[in-house]
Amino acid sequence: MIDHTHDAAASSWVEGTDDHEDFPVQNLPLGVFSHGHGTRRIGSAIGDYVVDLEGLADAGLLPNALRPALAEPTLNALFALDGATRRALRHALFALLTDPARQGAVAPWLSPTQGVELHLPFAIGDYSDFYVGIHHATNIGKLFRPDNPLLPNYKHVPIGYHGRASSIRVSGAPVIRPKGQIKAPDADQPTYAPCRRLDYELELGIWIAGDHAIAETIPIADAWDRIAGISLLNDWSARDIQAWEYQPLGPFLSKSFLTTISPWVVTAEALAPFRVAQPARPAGDPAPLPHLWDVQDQAQGALSIALSVTLASTAMRESGMAALELSRGTAQEAMYWTAGQIVTHHASNGCDLHTGDLLGTGTLSGPASGSEGSLMEISHGGQQPIHLPTGEQRCFLEDGDELTLHARAMREGYRAIGFGPCRGVVRQAR
Amino acid sequence: MIDHTHDAAASSWVEGTDDHEDFPVQNLPLGVFSHGHGTRRIGSAIGDYVVDLEGLADAGLLPNALRPALAEPTLNALFALDGATRRALRHALFALLTDPARQGAVAPWLSPTQGVELHLPFAIGDYSDFYVGIHHATNIGKLFRPDNPLLPNYKHVPIGYHGRASSIRVSGAPVIRPKGQIKAPDADQPTYAPCRRLDYELELGIWIAGDHAIAETIPIADAWDRIAGISLLNDWSARDIQAWEYQPLGPFLSKSFLTTISPWVVTAEALAPFRVAQPARPAGDPAPLPHLWDVQDQAQGALSIALSVTLASTAMRESGMAALELSRGTAQEAMYWTAGQIVTHHASNGCDLHTGDLLGTGTLSGPASGSEGSLMEISHGGQQPIHLPTGEQRCFLEDGDELTLHARAMREGYRAIGFGPCRGVVRQAR
């Protein structure tokens, strides 16, 4: 089957779609929505609309084999199906939305996105968070070890750790400032108080498709077959809680109060044209161990995804000012390890991965100033404040700040596809 | 209601129960079983039998309000009910099993435990692992920092981290030796190879009952209301993988290949008489912060639970030798923080806990030699081997070794109740 779903010239009959920044017909991300408090249904985003896939399936407009999975309130059953079945969904949906003759049958299943509620796309089994943004790891390491920022294992091991699944929410969830144990450097004792160094982390979240048994591994050549798609992920971080708690077992409550994701899963199929060559490792860096090395993965393992972060304080929003761009970079430049290497490493000890597991990349900072993915980096550990157009200053987030992550997969010859915003407004501690 | 369910003199009509080491009628732990590959059903252990609670409910022998929850394949719905309803289950079951007049009605719902398969008692949402065994933390710390083994935060923060939920299995699951990145101290490069320093960790696992919303906390006075019960937990650990991977974000693949629990949940109600005074903190230790401090929690926060670990190599088993006891201690002496403090700390940042979440205590080593909860401690980091009765030596686990954790709640005036074994046999790497 020739794949026309990436043709830059393809056009949808849905109004305002062809020049939509995030959701032209080449994207067709999957998610879960409801009308108010109604039942959760599987949908796709097309322009400023959500198309109800359960409805399309019930109407006989999608392959019949997909109908049970599309009637579920999460994407788990759909992504437990084999890849060919899922690709059939993409092709069928693309055909329906590009053929004007199908408008009459399909249009009743469109709803303006503004009028629906978006939910977690998966029932998330386990959430792990990695640390593959080498410039982030370097920037953070420099704050503690200026001469030797990267630890000896960094270029051998895709460093990661377990995260908290229960507190993952979709874009728009309030960011209640967490409380926790904080110890000022000059204090004798810690106090239990609201976080004063609240930060964000710009990450991508990799969704797992399919299950494998415990004690089995995932060869690097098969790793992308286990990736359902990608969302934006904000790993909100309480830096003062983190500094006091993290030794010796790593960050815990400094992260687990909330993680925000963008609600649409940009599928592996949609991302196919945007998988590009992984940048060569700098001379002198060790080669990955054989189980993490694959020619094809190196040729198509990087993601040509533009990333940016914007901030709007309460005063800025009240004055009608545009949000301030805090940073701009690309996933390709930021990631020292590929998504495939992340997946293969995670299962390399026999740990079983399952549909709906979420793997954060870690903070994706670029190599240059202006591309840092956290305030901890931008403000140099709280030493160099950002100046907002209102005259306000920020080293860390203040109550009322609206922080938004943005991502668009871009490549010459292809229509860019976006992820939709991953947004949160900080609220005062309870 | 006067609680007779702990009366030491109470006797069950089920044969061999009154002097059963683990499951006299004072225990009545809850779990999930099946007949072969049949459907999963909720049961309780009584002596060497499993009593089918779904069957008893269907027969009208248990409170009607419990019937939907007892028809589930996990304990989640049951422990989402309020405490009074759950206590009614214990009292009703106790009455049925102690009244000889009910034998005719109840006996058809008993099956020998040997003939059933036991399963995970809960659908586990999130698994967190703590580090509250202060003697373990000290023993491990001494291997790296002989003069200053405990980090500055240890006596202020119940240190914990997120664990992997997907790879938790019940007692008896094979322990496939994991592979991973290992770097010998004198090697230039790591290799991907089978773990050579495979260890166990003796822990208790605290099961959460009930749900709370994100951004809310759990006052220390309410923490025990959120504890469903306790199982044994073996946090299998690949020490060589751990040593190479754990900086800076903590242990990851060195732990996530398998965690084994004992299948029976010894309920908070069954443990009530065994909650004793938390040992006073040594003079000079800081007082816990107010949100972690409660008079009642200190008076009843420690667990009078005897713990031990046994090892039997293949050669020992083939020779008919008894397993060798590696250590013996108590939870009360080992835990610097109470179960209540663990729960309250975990939610103190607003992280939402849910029914079926599992919280490991961390390794429970006692203060004296002979009570260490891991081989890393017993062998002093692999320097001092254990001598087995066959003449074999062990610094870490070898293929074929059978390792079993044991626990019994004991207190004068009460009949001891046990947890049942938490066992695994090490198998060679794939």
Coordinates of N, CA, C and O in Angstrom, one line a residue, chain B residues 24 42 68 78 95 100 103 110 112 155 190 203 206 250 314 318 362 389:
Chain B
P24 N -4.0 -19.0 61.9 CA -5.1 -19.4 62.8 C -6.3 -18.4 62.5 O -6.1 -17.5 61.7
I42 N -11.8 -14.0 45.3 CA -11.3 -13.5 46.6 C -11.4 -14.5 47.7 O -12.5 -15.2 47.8
P68 N -21.0 -7.3 46.0 CA -20.3 -6.9 44.7 C -18.8 -6.8 44.8 O -18.1 -7.3 43.8
L78 N -13.0 -4.0 47.3 CA -13.3 -4.3 48.8 C -12.6 -3.2 49.6 O -13.2 -2.7 50.6
A95 N -16.9 -15.4 62.8 CA -18.1 -16.1 63.4 C -18.3 -17.4 62.7 O -18.6 -18.4 63.3
P100 N -19.1 -24.1 65.3 CA -19.2 -25.4 64.7 C -20.5 -25.7 64.0 O -20.6 -26.5 63.1
Q103 N -20.3 -25.2 60.3 CA -19.4 -26.0 59.5 C -20.1 -26.6 58.2 O -19.5 -26.6 57.1
L110 N -14.3 -24.4 51.3 CA -12.9 -24.6 51.6 C -12.2 -25.4 50.6 O -12.7 -26.4 50.1
P112 N -8.1 -27.0 49.8 CA -6.7 -27.0 50.3 C -5.9 -26.0 49.5 O -5.9 -25.9 48.3
K155 N 17.3 11.5 59.0 CA 16.5 11.5 60.2 C 15.4 12.6 60.2 O 14.6 12.8 61.1
P190 N 31.8 -0.5 30.3 CA 30.9 -1.5 30.9 C 30.6 -2.6 29.8 O 30.9 -2.5 28.6
E203 N 11.8 -6.9 53.1 CA 10.9 -5.7 53.3 C 9.5 -6.1 53.7 O 9.1 -7.2 53.4
I206 N 3.3 -2.3 52.3 CA 2.1 -1.7 52.9 C 1.1 -1.4 51.8 O 1.4 -0.7 50.8
G250 N 19.0 7.5 41.1 CA 18.6 6.4 41.9 C 18.5 5.0 41.2 O 18.7 5.0 40.0
T314 N 20.6 -25.5 45.6 CA 20.2 -26.7 45.0 C 20.8 -27.9 45.7 O 20.1 -28.9 45.9
E318 N 18.7 -30.9 47.4 CA 18.9 -32.3 46.9 C 19.4 -33.3 48.0 O 19.1 -34.5 47.9
G362 N 11.5 -0.6 52.6 CA 12.9 -0.7 52.5 C 13.4 -1.8 53.4 O 12.7 -2.4 54.2
P389 N 25.9 -25.4 54.7 CA 26.2 -26.7 55.3 C 26.8 -27.7 54.3 O 27.4 -28.7 54.7

